[in-house]
mmCIF file of C-alpha atoms in Angstrom:
data_model
loop_
_atom_site.group_PDB
_atom_site.id
_atom_site.type_symbol
_atom_site.label_atom_id
_atom_site.label_comp_id
_atom_site.label_asym_id
_atom_site.label_seq_id
_atom_site.Cartn_x
_atom_site.Cartn_y
_atom_site.Cartn_z
ATOM 1 C CA MET A 3 8.412 2.727 14.614
ATOM 2 C CA LYS A 4 5.282 2.316 12.544
ATOM 3 C CA MET A 5 5.439 4.085 9.215
ATOM 4 C CA VAL A 6 2.693 6.532 8.326
ATOM 5 C CA LYS A 7 0.528 6.218 5.232
ATOM 6 C CA ALA A 8 -0.813 9.428 3.700
ATOM 7 C CA LEU A 9 -4.057 10.037 1.822
ATOM 8 C CA VAL A 10 -3.515 13.235 -0.145
ATOM 9 C CA ILE A 11 -6.782 14.775 -1.316
ATOM 10 C CA ILE A 12 -6.200 17.546 -3.833
ATOM 11 C CA SER A 13 -9.254 19.691 -4.419
ATOM 12 C CA SER A 14 -7.948 23.186 -5.190
ATOM 13 C CA SER A 15 -7.177 24.133 -8.760
ATOM 14 C CA ASP A 16 -4.758 26.893 -7.740
ATOM 15 C CA ASP A 17 -1.217 26.914 -6.365
ATOM 16 C CA LYS A 18 -2.323 24.948 -3.262
ATOM 17 C CA ALA A 19 -2.740 21.956 -5.564
ATOM 18 C CA LEU A 20 0.903 22.273 -6.615
ATOM 19 C CA VAL A 21 1.952 21.901 -2.988
ATOM 20 C CA GLY A 22 -0.106 18.704 -2.733
ATOM 21 C CA PHE A 23 1.418 17.241 -5.877
ATOM 22 C CA MET A 24 4.924 18.286 -4.826
ATOM 23 C CA TRP A 25 4.604 16.783 -1.339
ATOM 24 C CA SER A 26 3.103 13.537 -2.667
ATOM 25 C CA THR A 27 5.811 13.116 -5.282
ATOM 26 C CA ASN A 28 8.657 13.804 -2.865
ATOM 27 C CA ALA A 29 7.128 11.656 -0.107
ATOM 28 C CA LEU A 30 7.072 8.710 -2.521
ATOM 29 C CA LYS A 31 10.471 9.438 -4.049
ATOM 30 C CA TYR A 32 12.288 9.893 -0.738
ATOM 31 C CA LYS A 33 10.186 7.369 1.215
ATOM 32 C CA TRP A 34 9.111 9.906 3.836
ATOM 33 C CA VAL A 35 6.083 7.689 4.479
ATOM 34 C CA GLU A 36 5.205 4.052 3.857
ATOM 35 C CA ASP A 37 2.610 4.853 1.190
ATOM 36 C CA VAL A 38 0.876 7.789 -0.466
ATOM 37 C CA GLU A 39 -2.447 7.677 -2.272
ATOM 38 C CA VAL A 40 -3.584 10.724 -4.231
ATOM 39 C CA ILE A 41 -7.232 11.584 -4.814
ATOM 40 C CA LEU A 42 -8.380 14.411 -7.073
ATOM 41 C CA PHE A 43 -11.709 15.694 -5.781
ATOM 42 C CA GLY A 44 -13.360 18.894 -6.965
ATOM 43 C CA PRO A 45 -12.080 21.826 -9.056
ATOM 44 C CA ILE A 46 -8.692 20.174 -9.682
ATOM 45 C CA GLU A 47 -10.433 17.514 -11.761
ATOM 46 C CA LYS A 48 -11.654 19.985 -14.360
ATOM 47 C CA ALA A 49 -8.235 21.668 -14.526
ATOM 48 C CA VAL A 50 -6.551 18.296 -15.149
ATOM 49 C CA ALA A 51 -9.217 17.217 -17.661
ATOM 50 C CA GLU A 52 -8.657 20.469 -19.565
ATOM 51 C CA GLY A 53 -4.899 19.803 -19.655
ATOM 52 C CA ASP A 54 -3.701 22.503 -17.243
ATOM 53 C CA GLU A 55 0.078 22.508 -17.716
ATOM 54 C CA ARG A 56 0.715 23.432 -14.077
ATOM 55 C CA PHE A 57 -0.529 20.003 -12.974
ATOM 56 C CA LEU A 58 0.087 17.476 -15.762
ATOM 57 C CA PRO A 59 3.873 17.213 -15.213
ATOM 58 C CA TRP A 60 3.218 16.347 -11.552
ATOM 59 C CA ILE A 61 0.745 13.645 -12.530
ATOM 60 C CA GLU A 62 3.384 12.212 -14.865
ATOM 61 C CA LYS A 63 5.922 12.192 -12.008
ATOM 62 C CA LEU A 64 3.432 10.334 -9.804
ATOM 63 C CA LYS A 65 2.847 7.794 -12.582
ATOM 64 C CA GLU A 66 6.620 7.290 -12.902
ATOM 65 C CA LEU A 67 6.665 6.519 -9.167
ATOM 66 C CA GLY A 68 3.884 3.955 -9.647
ATOM 67 C CA LYS A 69 0.964 6.063 -8.414
ATOM 68 C CA LEU A 70 -1.941 6.895 -10.671
ATOM 69 C CA PRO A 71 -4.186 9.473 -8.975
ATOM 70 C CA ILE A 72 -7.832 8.544 -8.448
ATOM 71 C CA ALA A 73 -10.381 11.165 -9.515
ATOM 72 C CA CYS A 74 -14.047 11.456 -8.532
ATOM 73 C CA LYS A 75 -16.259 9.900 -11.185
ATOM 74 C CA ARG A 76 -19.436 11.642 -10.004
ATOM 75 C CA ILE A 77 -18.005 15.141 -10.427
ATOM 76 C CA ALA A 78 -16.597 14.180 -13.840
ATOM 77 C CA GLU A 79 -19.990 12.800 -14.908
ATOM 78 C CA LEU A 80 -21.888 15.863 -13.709
ATOM 79 C CA GLU A 81 -19.554 18.265 -15.467
ATOM 80 C CA GLY A 82 -19.023 16.170 -18.596
ATOM 81 C CA PHE A 83 -15.254 15.669 -18.644
ATOM 82 C CA GLU A 84 -14.971 12.022 -17.617
ATOM 83 C CA VAL A 85 -13.374 10.861 -20.897
ATOM 84 C CA SER A 86 -10.647 13.517 -20.948
ATOM 85 C CA LEU A 87 -9.948 13.019 -17.227
ATOM 86 C CA GLU A 88 -9.399 9.284 -17.765
ATOM 87 C CA LYS A 89 -6.241 10.137 -19.752
ATOM 88 C CA HIS A 90 -4.623 11.380 -16.543
ATOM 89 C CA ALA A 91 -6.247 9.536 -13.626
ATOM 90 C CA LYS A 92 -8.223 6.486 -12.603
ATOM 91 C CA VAL A 93 -11.823 7.764 -12.518
ATOM 92 C CA GLU A 94 -13.926 6.105 -9.809
ATOM 93 C CA TYR A 95 -16.547 6.965 -7.205
ATOM 94 C CA VAL A 96 -14.265 8.092 -4.390
ATOM 95 C CA GLY A 97 -16.532 8.451 -1.348
ATOM 96 C CA LYS A 98 -16.185 4.823 -0.288
ATOM 97 C CA ILE A 99 -12.543 4.707 -1.396
ATOM 98 C CA ILE A 100 -11.698 7.612 0.927
ATOM 99 C CA ALA A 101 -13.500 5.878 3.817
ATOM 100 C CA GLU A 102 -11.581 2.654 3.158
ATOM 101 C CA TYR A 103 -8.216 4.424 3.220
ATOM 102 C CA LEU A 104 -9.157 6.125 6.490
ATOM 103 C CA GLU A 105 -10.134 2.741 7.952
ATOM 104 C CA LYS A 106 -6.700 1.413 6.942
ATOM 105 C CA GLY A 107 -5.065 4.172 8.966
ATOM 106 C CA TYR A 108 -4.093 6.577 6.184
ATOM 107 C CA VAL A 109 -3.663 10.130 7.445
ATOM 108 C CA PRO A 110 -5.698 12.584 5.356
ATOM 109 C CA MET A 111 -3.957 15.652 3.986
ATOM 110 C CA THR A 112 -5.970 18.119 1.947
ATOM 111 C CA PHE A 113 -4.739 20.688 -0.513
#
């Protein structure tokens, strides 16, 4: 059986984001899927950059599991929080990155 790879795109900055972080962390920890990549894209980026305590512990858990989330550089540039976001995520232009993961067969999940 071929293992699934998941591309988790977290955009929401509310409790839906917590579900995305929780699923990603557990999927990695318990090897539910072959691989998980996490992309922060939209309102969640500002919340993380501002140090929202609901989300930072989950980012730390992902880091402990060897996964640093990737955040959208363009949104961070436009809104002026790129430097503070870099403390918690790899900040890159994600449009092409998302397309590449889809090409590699990653299943997109959005929260």
